[in-house]
Tab-separated table of C-alpha atoms in Angstrom:
chain	number	residue	atom	x	y	z
A	1	MET	CA	58.544	-48.360	-14.305
A	2	LYS	CA	60.863	-45.915	-15.966
A	3	GLN	CA	60.805	-44.456	-19.441
A	4	PHE	CA	63.501	-45.197	-21.956
A	5	MET	CA	64.241	-44.012	-25.440
A	6	MET	CA	65.590	-46.374	-28.076
A	7	ILE	CA	67.437	-44.306	-30.667
A	8	PHE	CA	68.091	-45.895	-34.051
A	9	ILE	CA	71.389	-45.053	-35.637
A	10	GLY	CA	72.820	-46.176	-38.941
A	11	GLU	CA	73.083	-45.533	-42.616
A	12	ASP	CA	70.090	-43.838	-44.206
A	13	TYR	CA	67.713	-46.307	-45.821
A	14	ALA	CA	67.714	-44.410	-49.092
A	15	ASP	CA	71.485	-44.717	-49.420
A	16	LEU	CA	71.476	-48.493	-49.058
A	17	GLY	CA	69.831	-49.213	-52.392
A	18	LEU	CA	67.327	-51.708	-51.020
A	19	SER	CA	64.969	-53.344	-53.465
A	20	PRO	CA	61.201	-52.953	-53.006
A	21	GLU	CA	61.100	-56.560	-51.828
A	22	GLU	CA	63.762	-55.972	-49.205
A	23	MET	CA	61.990	-52.850	-47.998
A	24	GLN	CA	58.738	-54.717	-47.678
A	25	ASN	CA	60.325	-57.550	-45.716
A	26	ARG	CA	61.966	-55.050	-43.429
A	27	MET	CA	58.719	-53.212	-42.973
A	28	GLY	CA	57.051	-56.460	-41.992
A	29	LYS	CA	59.652	-56.919	-39.258
A	30	TRP	CA	59.241	-53.364	-37.982
A	31	PHE	CA	55.532	-53.867	-37.984
A	32	ALA	CA	55.776	-57.077	-35.999
A	33	TRP	CA	58.110	-55.437	-33.513
A	34	SER	CA	55.930	-52.418	-32.888
A	35	GLN	CA	52.885	-54.640	-32.552
A	36	LYS	CA	54.711	-56.755	-30.027
A	37	MET	CA	55.457	-53.663	-27.949
A	38	ASP	CA	51.889	-52.438	-28.298
A	39	ALA	CA	50.572	-55.789	-27.188
A	40	ALA	CA	52.774	-55.593	-24.118
A	41	GLY	CA	51.459	-52.093	-23.534
A	42	ILE	CA	54.918	-50.579	-23.186
A	43	LYS	CA	55.252	-48.414	-26.291
A	44	HIS	CA	54.556	-44.714	-26.004
A	45	GLU	CA	55.598	-42.994	-29.137
A	46	GLY	CA	58.049	-43.086	-31.957
A	47	GLU	CA	59.015	-41.035	-34.936
A	48	ALA	CA	60.997	-41.611	-38.074
A	49	LEU	CA	63.226	-38.840	-39.382
A	50	THR	CA	63.927	-37.801	-42.940
A	51	SER	CA	67.500	-37.757	-44.128
A	52	LYS	CA	68.047	-34.031	-44.549
A	53	ILE	CA	70.432	-32.648	-41.945
A	54	ARG	CA	71.139	-29.023	-41.131
A	55	ARG	CA	73.703	-28.447	-38.452
A	56	ILE	CA	74.053	-25.097	-36.696
A	57	SER	CA	77.148	-24.489	-34.645
A	58	GLY	CA	79.504	-21.888	-33.233
A	59	VAL	CA	78.836	-18.460	-31.820
A	60	GLU	CA	78.324	-17.292	-35.365
A	61	ARG	CA	75.401	-19.716	-35.674
A	62	THR	CA	76.925	-21.127	-38.811
A	63	ALA	CA	74.466	-23.340	-40.651
A	64	LYS	CA	75.621	-26.250	-42.756
A	65	ASP	CA	73.560	-28.734	-44.720
A	66	ILE	CA	74.925	-32.251	-44.607
A	67	ALA	CA	73.943	-34.918	-47.097
A	68	SER	CA	73.129	-38.260	-45.514
A	69	THR	CA	75.458	-39.906	-48.017
A	70	GLU	CA	78.379	-38.244	-46.264
A	71	LEU	CA	77.575	-39.963	-42.990
A	72	LYS	CA	77.498	-43.642	-42.237
A	73	GLU	CA	75.631	-42.951	-39.025
A	74	ILE	CA	72.597	-40.791	-38.745
A	75	VAL	CA	69.710	-40.897	-36.312
A	76	GLY	CA	66.845	-42.457	-38.210
A	77	GLY	CA	64.198	-42.453	-35.530
A	78	TYR	CA	63.269	-43.464	-32.022
A	79	TYR	CA	60.718	-45.209	-29.812
A	80	THR	CA	60.016	-44.468	-26.169
A	81	VAL	CA	59.008	-47.400	-23.993
A	82	SER	CA	58.256	-48.157	-20.369
A	83	ALA	CA	60.543	-50.677	-18.741
A	84	LYS	CA	62.029	-51.669	-15.422
A	85	ASP	CA	65.661	-51.064	-16.305
A	86	PHE	CA	68.279	-51.052	-19.069
A	87	ASP	CA	68.373	-54.849	-19.184
A	88	ALA	CA	64.665	-54.999	-19.902
A	89	VAL	CA	65.008	-52.507	-22.767
A	90	GLU	CA	67.982	-54.422	-24.128
A	91	GLU	CA	65.684	-57.427	-24.417
A	92	ILE	CA	63.109	-55.321	-26.280
A	93	ALA	CA	65.746	-53.865	-28.570
A	94	LYS	CA	66.803	-57.329	-29.699
A	95	ASP	CA	63.891	-57.262	-32.144
A	96	PHE	CA	65.167	-54.150	-33.898
A	97	PRO	CA	65.179	-55.268	-37.569
A	98	ASP	CA	68.191	-53.462	-38.991
A	99	TYR	CA	71.218	-54.930	-37.235
A	100	ASP	CA	72.128	-56.692	-40.471
A	101	LEU	CA	72.453	-53.310	-42.187
A	102	GLY	CA	75.065	-52.244	-39.683
A	103	SER	CA	72.584	-50.070	-37.801
A	104	TYR	CA	72.403	-50.066	-34.019
A	105	VAL	CA	70.196	-49.080	-31.140
A	106	GLU	CA	71.213	-46.713	-28.415
A	107	ILE	CA	69.228	-46.951	-25.180
A	108	ARG	CA	68.858	-43.851	-23.033
A	109	GLU	CA	66.771	-43.287	-19.963
A	110	VAL	CA	64.345	-40.386	-20.023
A	111	MET	CA	65.155	-38.059	-17.178
A	112	VAL	CA	62.416	-37.418	-14.643
A	113	PHE	CA	62.522	-34.101	-12.810
A	114	ASP	CA	61.249	-33.639	-9.272
A	115	HIS	CA	58.601	-31.037	-8.959
B	1	MET	CA	45.020	-56.559	-35.056
B	2	GLU	CA	47.446	-58.555	-37.194
B	3	THR	CA	47.103	-58.118	-40.927
B	4	LYS	CA	49.528	-59.937	-43.113
B	5	LEU	CA	51.223	-57.881	-45.750
B	6	ILE	CA	50.473	-58.970	-49.254
B	7	ASP	CA	53.346	-61.069	-50.580
B	8	HIS	CA	55.653	-59.230	-52.944
B	9	LEU	CA	53.297	-56.255	-52.950
B	10	PHE	CA	56.122	-53.742	-53.231
B	11	ARG	CA	57.948	-55.595	-55.948
B	12	TYR	CA	54.924	-56.105	-58.134
B	13	HIS	CA	53.869	-52.555	-57.556
B	14	SER	CA	57.272	-51.271	-58.480
B	15	GLY	CA	56.977	-52.678	-61.998
B	16	LYS	CA	53.523	-51.172	-62.325
B	17	MET	CA	54.553	-47.740	-61.142
B	18	VAL	CA	57.697	-47.559	-63.239
B	19	SER	CA	55.747	-48.639	-66.329
B	20	VAL	CA	52.881	-46.201	-65.860
B	21	LEU	CA	55.147	-43.274	-65.065
B	22	THR	CA	57.285	-44.128	-68.084
B	23	ARG	CA	54.197	-44.036	-70.213
B	24	ILE	CA	53.529	-40.525	-68.954
B	25	PHE	CA	57.042	-39.121	-68.973
B	26	GLY	CA	58.778	-41.246	-71.582
B	27	LEU	CA	61.764	-43.580	-71.467
B	28	SER	CA	64.185	-40.678	-71.482
B	29	ASN	CA	63.213	-39.896	-67.891
B	30	LEU	CA	63.607	-43.423	-66.585
B	31	GLU	CA	66.245	-42.468	-64.005
B	32	ILE	CA	64.037	-39.848	-62.399
B	33	ILE	CA	61.102	-42.234	-62.471
B	34	GLU	CA	63.023	-45.038	-60.787
B	35	ASP	CA	64.236	-42.709	-58.060
B	36	ALA	CA	60.731	-41.458	-57.452
B	37	VAL	CA	59.354	-44.971	-57.200
B	38	GLN	CA	62.157	-46.044	-54.873
B	39	ASP	CA	61.434	-43.057	-52.680
B	40	THR	CA	57.743	-43.921	-52.542
B	41	PHE	CA	58.493	-47.371	-51.148
B	42	LEU	CA	60.941	-45.924	-48.705
B	43	LYS	CA	58.321	-43.541	-47.384
B	44	ALA	CA	55.744	-46.292	-47.277
B	45	SER	CA	57.997	-48.707	-45.453
B	46	ILE	CA	58.760	-46.111	-42.802
B	47	SER	CA	55.352	-44.537	-42.396
B	48	TRP	CA	53.661	-47.942	-42.267
B	49	ARG	CA	55.734	-48.834	-39.231
B	50	LYS	CA	53.334	-46.872	-37.150
B	51	GLU	CA	50.196	-47.999	-38.793
B	52	GLN	CA	49.473	-50.029	-41.828
B	53	PRO	CA	46.893	-48.576	-44.207
B	54	GLU	CA	43.566	-50.365	-44.603
B	55	ASN	CA	44.271	-50.950	-48.264
B	56	PRO	CA	48.026	-51.015	-48.960
B	57	GLU	CA	47.590	-51.292	-52.710
B	58	ALA	CA	45.345	-48.269	-52.921
B	59	TRP	CA	47.814	-46.361	-50.763
B	60	LEU	CA	50.647	-47.151	-53.150
B	61	THR	CA	48.614	-46.286	-56.221
B	62	LYS	CA	47.676	-42.967	-54.698
B	63	ALA	CA	51.323	-42.341	-53.895
B	64	ALA	CA	52.212	-43.092	-57.504
B	65	LYS	CA	49.659	-40.558	-58.702
B	66	ASN	CA	51.102	-37.953	-56.395
B	67	ARG	CA	54.462	-38.722	-57.900
B	68	VAL	CA	53.241	-37.664	-61.321
B	69	LEU	CA	52.965	-34.092	-60.134
B	70	ASP	CA	56.296	-34.270	-58.306
B	71	ILE	CA	58.106	-35.516	-61.386
B	72	PHE	CA	56.314	-33.034	-63.559
B	73	ARG	CA	57.489	-30.174	-61.362
B	74	LYS	CA	60.995	-31.556	-61.248
B	75	LEU	CA	61.216	-31.810	-65.016
B	76	LYS	CA	59.825	-28.338	-65.374
B	77	SER	CA	62.342	-26.886	-62.992
B	78	GLU	CA	65.125	-28.601	-64.888
B	79	GLN	CA	63.527	-27.368	-68.096
B	80	LYS	CA	63.689	-30.811	-69.560
B	81	LEU	CA	61.629	-31.785	-72.521
B	82	ILE	CA	58.499	-33.517	-71.427
B	83	PRO	CA	57.445	-35.880	-74.162
B	84	GLU	CA	53.967	-37.251	-74.587
B	85	ILE	CA	52.396	-34.541	-72.500
B	86	LYS	CA	50.764	-31.673	-74.211
B	87	ALA	CA	50.826	-28.223	-72.799
B	88	GLY	CA	48.344	-27.799	-70.000
B	89	PHE	CA	49.027	-30.848	-67.954
B	90	ASP	CA	45.877	-32.893	-67.861
B	91	SER	CA	45.378	-34.662	-64.591
B	92	ILE	CA	42.220	-36.375	-65.761
B	93	ALA	CA	44.126	-38.107	-68.530
B	94	THR	CA	46.732	-39.231	-66.019
B	95	GLU	CA	44.048	-40.523	-63.723
B	96	GLU	CA	42.890	-42.797	-66.515
B	97	LEU	CA	46.354	-44.232	-67.001
B	98	PHE	CA	46.078	-45.718	-63.530
B	99	LEU	CA	43.126	-47.917	-64.416
B	100	ASP	CA	43.983	-51.615	-64.276
B	101	ALA	CA	43.772	-52.225	-68.012
B	102	GLU	CA	46.002	-49.240	-68.705
B	103	ILE	CA	48.549	-50.352	-66.129
B	104	GLU	CA	48.720	-53.752	-67.812
B	105	ASP	CA	49.153	-52.042	-71.138
B	106	ALA	CA	52.012	-49.952	-69.763
B	107	GLN	CA	53.708	-53.025	-68.333
B	108	LEU	CA	53.435	-54.811	-71.649
B	109	ARG	CA	55.063	-51.825	-73.333
B	110	MET	CA	57.873	-52.093	-70.821
B	111	ILE	CA	58.324	-55.802	-71.544
B	112	PHE	CA	58.613	-55.111	-75.251
B	113	THR	CA	61.075	-52.329	-74.530
B	114	ALA	CA	63.221	-54.596	-72.377
B	115	CYS	CA	63.251	-57.314	-75.032
B	116	HIS	CA	63.885	-54.992	-77.952
B	117	PRO	CA	66.312	-56.574	-80.444
B	118	LYS	CA	68.399	-53.407	-80.340
B	119	LEU	CA	69.387	-54.260	-76.776
B	120	ASP	CA	72.156	-56.728	-76.138
B	121	ALA	CA	70.723	-60.113	-75.137
B	122	LYS	CA	72.429	-60.039	-71.742
B	123	ASP	CA	71.206	-56.533	-71.079
B	124	GLN	CA	67.628	-57.516	-71.862
B	125	ILE	CA	67.299	-59.897	-68.933
B	126	VAL	CA	68.924	-57.523	-66.492
B	127	PHE	CA	66.834	-54.589	-67.622
B	128	ALA	CA	63.635	-56.631	-67.440
B	129	LEU	CA	64.383	-57.886	-63.937
B	130	LYS	CA	65.213	-54.408	-62.725
B	131	THR	CA	62.454	-52.439	-64.383
B	132	ILE	CA	59.498	-54.789	-64.597
B	133	ALA	CA	60.227	-57.152	-61.750
B	134	GLY	CA	61.591	-54.599	-59.279
B	135	PHE	CA	64.760	-56.523	-58.393
B	136	SER	CA	67.705	-54.597	-56.994
B	137	THR	CA	71.082	-54.880	-58.704
B	138	LYS	CA	72.236	-56.968	-55.770
B	139	GLU	CA	69.329	-59.384	-56.151
B	140	ILE	CA	69.887	-59.673	-59.895
B	141	ALA	CA	73.580	-60.317	-59.358
B	142	SER	CA	72.802	-63.076	-56.912
B	143	ALA	CA	70.123	-64.590	-59.131
B	144	LEU	CA	72.282	-64.607	-62.250
B	145	LEU	CA	75.490	-65.528	-60.419
B	146	THR	CA	77.147	-62.409	-61.758
B	147	LYS	CA	79.088	-59.621	-60.073
B	148	GLU	CA	76.995	-56.650	-59.069
B	149	GLU	CA	79.355	-54.349	-60.961
B	150	THR	CA	78.632	-56.254	-64.165
B	151	ILE	CA	74.903	-55.931	-63.584
B	152	LYS	CA	75.238	-52.190	-63.080
B	153	LYS	CA	77.233	-51.888	-66.289
B	154	ARG	CA	74.616	-53.829	-68.215
B	155	LEU	CA	71.842	-51.641	-66.876
B	156	LEU	CA	73.704	-48.507	-67.859
B	157	ARG	CA	74.366	-49.915	-71.295
B	158	ALA	CA	70.710	-50.851	-71.751
B	159	LYS	CA	69.570	-47.382	-70.747
B	160	LYS	CA	72.122	-45.810	-73.038
B	161	THR	CA	70.948	-47.932	-75.960
B	162	ILE	CA	67.346	-46.980	-75.249
B	163	LYS	CA	68.294	-43.318	-75.264
B	164	THR	CA	70.561	-43.317	-78.294
B	165	THR	CA	68.230	-45.380	-80.447
B	166	ASN	CA	65.277	-43.405	-79.181
B	167	LEU	CA	63.140	-46.489	-78.599
B	168	ALA	CA	59.418	-45.904	-78.635
B	169	PHE	CA	57.541	-47.021	-75.541
B	170	LYS	CA	54.888	-49.053	-77.272
B	171	ILE	CA	53.558	-52.483	-78.120
B	172	PRO	CA	54.673	-53.255	-81.685
B	173	GLN	CA	51.958	-53.577	-84.303
B	174	GLY	CA	51.354	-55.490	-87.504
B	175	LYS	CA	54.154	-57.409	-89.155
B	176	GLU	CA	56.655	-56.465	-86.528
B	177	LEU	CA	54.650	-58.042	-83.701
B	178	PRO	CA	55.248	-61.821	-84.190
B	179	GLU	CA	58.996	-61.356	-84.380
B	180	ARG	CA	59.016	-59.120	-81.358
B	181	ILE	CA	56.858	-61.511	-79.326
B	182	ASP	CA	59.420	-64.169	-80.175
B	183	SER	CA	62.179	-62.277	-78.468
B	184	VAL	CA	59.934	-61.510	-75.493
B	185	LEU	CA	59.126	-65.206	-75.054
B	186	ASN	CA	62.777	-66.008	-75.375
B	187	VAL	CA	63.761	-63.580	-72.605
B	188	ILE	CA	60.981	-64.859	-70.343
B	189	TYR	CA	62.146	-68.430	-70.893
B	190	LEU	CA	65.738	-67.459	-70.185
B	191	ILE	CA	64.691	-65.859	-66.914
B	192	PHE	CA	62.799	-69.012	-66.029
B	193	ASN	CA	65.741	-71.247	-66.910
B	194	GLU	CA	68.097	-69.145	-64.839
B	195	GLY	CA	65.861	-70.008	-61.923
B	196	PHE	CA	65.055	-73.583	-62.793
B	197	HIS	CA	68.439	-74.914	-63.819
B	198	SER	CA	70.444	-73.077	-61.261
B	199	ASN	CA	72.729	-75.207	-59.156
B	200	LYS	CA	72.487	-72.711	-56.391
B	201	LYS	CA	71.529	-73.742	-52.928
B	202	GLU	CA	69.505	-70.614	-52.318
B	203	ILE	CA	66.336	-72.100	-53.641
B	204	LEU	CA	64.282	-69.077	-52.672
B	205	VAL	CA	65.905	-66.628	-55.074
B	206	GLN	CA	65.582	-69.192	-57.802
B	207	LYS	CA	61.899	-69.684	-57.146
B	208	GLU	CA	61.497	-65.944	-57.380
B	209	LEU	CA	62.939	-65.995	-60.887
B	210	CYS	CA	60.628	-68.810	-61.975
B	211	GLY	CA	57.660	-67.010	-60.463
B	212	GLU	CA	58.629	-63.796	-62.155
B	213	ALA	CA	58.901	-65.457	-65.559
B	214	ILE	CA	55.454	-66.975	-65.112
B	215	ARG	CA	54.054	-63.610	-64.097
B	216	LEU	CA	55.517	-61.910	-67.162
B	217	CYS	CA	54.099	-64.593	-69.414
B	218	LYS	CA	50.703	-64.162	-67.772
B	219	MET	CA	50.769	-60.532	-68.842
B	220	LEU	CA	51.162	-61.646	-72.438
B	221	LEU	CA	48.171	-63.952	-72.101
B	222	LYS	CA	45.993	-61.106	-70.896
B	223	ASN	CA	46.420	-59.026	-74.020
B	224	LYS	CA	44.623	-60.026	-77.198
B	225	HIS	CA	47.581	-59.200	-79.424
B	226	THR	CA	50.045	-61.281	-77.473
B	227	GLN	CA	47.925	-64.269	-76.400
B	228	ILE	CA	49.226	-66.438	-79.220
B	229	PRO	CA	49.701	-70.245	-79.124
B	230	GLU	CA	53.431	-69.875	-78.433
B	231	SER	CA	52.690	-67.778	-75.351
B	232	TYR	CA	50.295	-70.438	-74.056
B	233	ALA	CA	52.812	-73.166	-74.798
B	234	LEU	CA	55.554	-71.370	-72.908
B	235	PHE	CA	53.199	-70.794	-69.999
B	236	ALA	CA	52.274	-74.481	-69.959
B	237	LEU	CA	55.924	-75.497	-70.157
B	238	MET	CA	56.794	-73.324	-67.172
B	239	CYS	CA	53.848	-74.728	-65.203
B	240	PHE	CA	55.005	-78.304	-65.842
B	241	HIS	CA	58.556	-77.470	-64.845
B	242	SER	CA	57.444	-75.552	-61.761
B	243	ALA	CA	55.313	-78.448	-60.639
B	244	ARG	CA	58.569	-80.324	-60.126
B	245	LEU	CA	60.503	-77.520	-58.504
B	246	ASP	CA	60.063	-78.697	-54.932
B	247	ALA	CA	60.971	-82.256	-55.802
B	248	LYS	CA	64.312	-81.186	-57.244
B	249	ILE	CA	65.851	-80.777	-53.840
B	250	ASN	CA	66.116	-83.396	-51.121
B	251	THR	CA	66.137	-82.723	-47.399
B	252	GLU	CA	69.904	-82.214	-47.501
B	253	ASN	CA	69.367	-79.446	-50.051
B	254	GLU	CA	70.996	-81.482	-52.800
B	255	LEU	CA	69.769	-81.417	-56.363
B	256	LEU	CA	68.092	-84.599	-57.503
B	257	ASP	CA	67.833	-85.791	-61.068
B	258	LEU	CA	64.536	-86.954	-62.462
B	259	LYS	CA	65.312	-90.574	-61.664
B	260	ASN	CA	65.539	-89.930	-57.950
B	261	GLN	CA	62.787	-87.386	-57.481
B	262	ASP	CA	59.892	-88.146	-55.204
B	263	ARG	CA	56.979	-87.908	-57.613
B	264	ASN	CA	54.565	-87.381	-54.756
B	265	LYS	CA	56.145	-83.994	-54.247
B	266	TRP	CA	55.028	-82.715	-57.623
B	267	SER	CA	52.419	-80.014	-57.521
B	268	PHE	CA	49.271	-81.252	-59.183
B	269	PRO	CA	47.429	-77.923	-59.330
B	270	MET	CA	50.365	-76.631	-61.368
B	271	ILE	CA	50.162	-79.625	-63.669
B	272	GLN	CA	46.440	-79.059	-64.143
B	273	LEU	CA	47.013	-75.406	-64.969
B	274	GLY	CA	49.676	-76.472	-67.440
B	275	ASN	CA	47.239	-78.876	-69.069
B	276	MET	CA	44.639	-76.153	-69.438
B	277	MET	CA	47.167	-73.866	-71.064
B	278	MET	CA	48.417	-76.651	-73.292
B	279	ASN	CA	44.891	-77.170	-74.609
B	280	LYS	CA	44.853	-73.552	-75.688
B	281	ALA	CA	48.369	-73.778	-77.075
B	282	VAL	CA	47.634	-76.590	-79.508
B	283	GLU	CA	44.969	-74.641	-81.387
B	284	THR	CA	47.434	-74.107	-84.183
B	285	SER	CA	49.043	-76.076	-86.985
B	286	GLN	CA	52.479	-74.664	-86.282
B	287	PHE	CA	54.153	-75.898	-83.161
B	288	SER	CA	56.972	-73.957	-81.551
B	289	ARG	CA	59.907	-75.215	-79.499
B	290	TYR	CA	57.828	-74.450	-76.407
B	291	HIS	CA	55.119	-76.841	-77.591
B	292	TYR	CA	57.593	-79.688	-78.018
B	293	GLU	CA	59.470	-78.963	-74.816
B	294	ALA	CA	56.199	-78.897	-72.890
B	295	ALA	CA	55.183	-82.186	-74.515
B	296	ILE	CA	58.463	-83.741	-73.371
B	297	VAL	CA	57.932	-82.658	-69.778
B	298	VAL	CA	54.395	-84.010	-69.934
B	299	GLU	CA	55.786	-87.422	-70.911
B	300	HIS	CA	58.019	-87.379	-67.838
B	301	ILE	CA	55.110	-86.342	-65.655
B	302	LYS	CA	52.769	-88.930	-67.110
B	303	ALA	CA	55.133	-91.807	-66.420
B	304	PRO	CA	54.247	-93.484	-63.116
B	305	ASN	CA	57.966	-93.940	-62.510
B	306	PHE	CA	61.240	-93.309	-64.283
B	307	GLU	CA	61.448	-96.818	-65.744
B	308	GLN	CA	58.070	-96.539	-67.443
B	309	THR	CA	58.851	-93.330	-69.318
B	310	ASP	CA	57.765	-93.462	-72.957
B	311	TRP	CA	61.199	-92.801	-74.475
B	312	ASN	CA	59.981	-93.242	-78.042
B	313	LYS	CA	57.571	-90.361	-77.773
B	314	ILE	CA	60.228	-88.228	-76.177
B	315	LEU	CA	62.658	-89.086	-78.942
B	316	ASN	CA	60.092	-87.990	-81.513
B	317	TYR	CA	59.618	-84.632	-79.851
B	318	TYR	CA	63.372	-84.114	-79.800
B	319	LYS	CA	63.476	-84.912	-83.486
B	320	CYS	CA	60.932	-82.163	-84.057
B	321	LEU	CA	62.973	-79.765	-81.961
B	322	HIS	CA	66.103	-80.664	-83.869
B	323	LYS	CA	64.268	-80.012	-87.109
B	324	LEU	CA	63.117	-76.593	-85.930
B	325	GLN	CA	66.516	-75.556	-84.711
B	326	PRO	CA	69.319	-78.077	-85.340
B	327	SER	CA	71.701	-78.221	-82.429
B	328	THR	CA	74.380	-80.544	-81.174
B	329	SER	CA	72.900	-80.653	-77.719
B	330	TYR	CA	69.665	-82.067	-79.160
B	331	LEU	CA	71.675	-84.785	-80.897
B	332	LEU	CA	73.364	-85.633	-77.632
B	333	THR	CA	70.043	-85.668	-75.804
B	334	MET	CA	68.556	-87.946	-78.446
B	335	ALA	CA	71.500	-90.295	-78.080
B	336	VAL	CA	70.970	-90.394	-74.339
B	337	VAL	CA	67.244	-90.994	-74.790
B	338	CYS	CA	68.083	-93.977	-77.014
B	339	LEU	CA	70.396	-95.293	-74.319
B	340	GLN	CA	67.535	-95.091	-71.824
B	341	SER	CA	65.444	-97.393	-73.982
B	342	GLU	CA	68.542	-99.529	-74.617
B	343	ASN	CA	68.504	-98.860	-78.323
B	344	TYR	CA	72.298	-98.809	-78.706
B	345	VAL	CA	72.355	-98.916	-82.485
B	346	LYS	CA	70.262	-95.782	-82.750
B	347	ALA	CA	72.173	-94.100	-79.966
B	348	ASN	CA	75.313	-94.682	-81.908
B	349	TYR	CA	73.726	-93.202	-84.996
B	350	TYR	CA	73.253	-89.920	-83.129
B	351	PHE	CA	76.608	-90.061	-81.416
B	352	GLU	CA	78.304	-90.331	-84.776
B	353	GLN	CA	76.784	-87.039	-85.880
B	354	ILE	CA	78.247	-85.216	-82.927
B	355	ASN	CA	81.496	-83.382	-82.976
B	356	PRO	CA	82.405	-83.084	-79.283
B	357	ASP	CA	84.066	-79.724	-79.965
B	358	ASP	CA	80.663	-78.245	-80.784
B	359	LEU	CA	79.555	-78.840	-77.250
B	360	ALA	CA	82.344	-76.611	-75.967
B	361	GLN	CA	82.233	-76.703	-72.202
B	362	ARG	CA	79.719	-79.485	-72.194
B	363	SER	CA	81.869	-81.968	-74.049
B	364	TYR	CA	82.278	-83.890	-70.789
B	365	LEU	CA	78.632	-84.853	-71.250
B	366	PHE	CA	79.504	-86.505	-74.523
B	367	TYR	CA	82.301	-88.540	-73.024
B	368	GLY	CA	80.181	-89.202	-69.982
B	369	ALA	CA	77.408	-90.618	-72.112
């Protein structure tokens, strides 16, 4: 078993103007998905990120605040799961609820270092 | 551990939160309030992914209370006028505004605001659906078969009217009340009709509208000033109509007229509820259009099949309606009712009073009949 990270990328929820009803339905789907992973005993952790972005770059360490409205794609959160390989995670990621909002999942393997 | 989320919890809660916060901060801060409420649901929907709270409703109410302080700070920092709050912000008083009875009171105030005669009739429905029912502009557009841009414009116009006319956020009193309830009932019925008579295939959205109208009417019945016979009659009417909602569509998703509906599909609990409400509604000597319309639907429901409908009774009720509010479409309906009972002479009598031009777009009905 290896560890993988599913990274969720898309437009910020707040900028989509979802109605309370839509949010609740979506939440129900997220809830079902995370329960499914828990039941399978493969989910480790996950976090959701707020929409404020501060980017620091260059040798001058220039800081710049970016509003989520300027970007169609921001990282909204992630889950780490145990799985055999990429194909297995792809199967898991099919339950990600926000494809219809144009969001997508990026699967990355967590690197294991030899000691 | 699978716990089912409460149906429509967010939507219903949205109307509550917006109303209560408006009561605290006034209609002039509606934009800020709506943003704050939206943000609360956003946070809930994301934080609940990990773990759902034991009591979702209590969680949301607590979040709404926390919002009071947030908004208060925000207004202070923007040095905006904060109406209805005296100096020395009193959190105990706010706490009390979150009691169930007070929340209902706030929602009723919001309904009266939405249906204020100063607002354009088209804006009223949109504003009510957005503010009290927690629909998004997209959902309203789809429900009312209107462009989303138009809906946004109407909302802006409604908010502008509220600001410029400085509407008070209150339940009208005394002489003003009956007239104002009238317009509230009218808006509720319009919302219901949008759902019930829609030719749209997306039955779900339409059911939402009907359900929402019934919920709004229920709020009127809970308050002693607004639980008048007309309110009961409208509630009964909507129950009777709703009872037939599922029978309106066949398996191919096509609309069926009354003649071809499967009467076994009618919802009898709804009919019973309607009957109970009707009993309350008739405790008056003055019947409203809702009374007569409900009575007509009852006749259709009572008939074991289409052929055995008591057309004479129905004709009488239409006569009463026509007397209350003369309209060409009633005349046409009465003519058609006479045709059903094969009373051609009488049908002709009504047809002769109709000028097809009055029916505008519906003149095809005249020629069709």
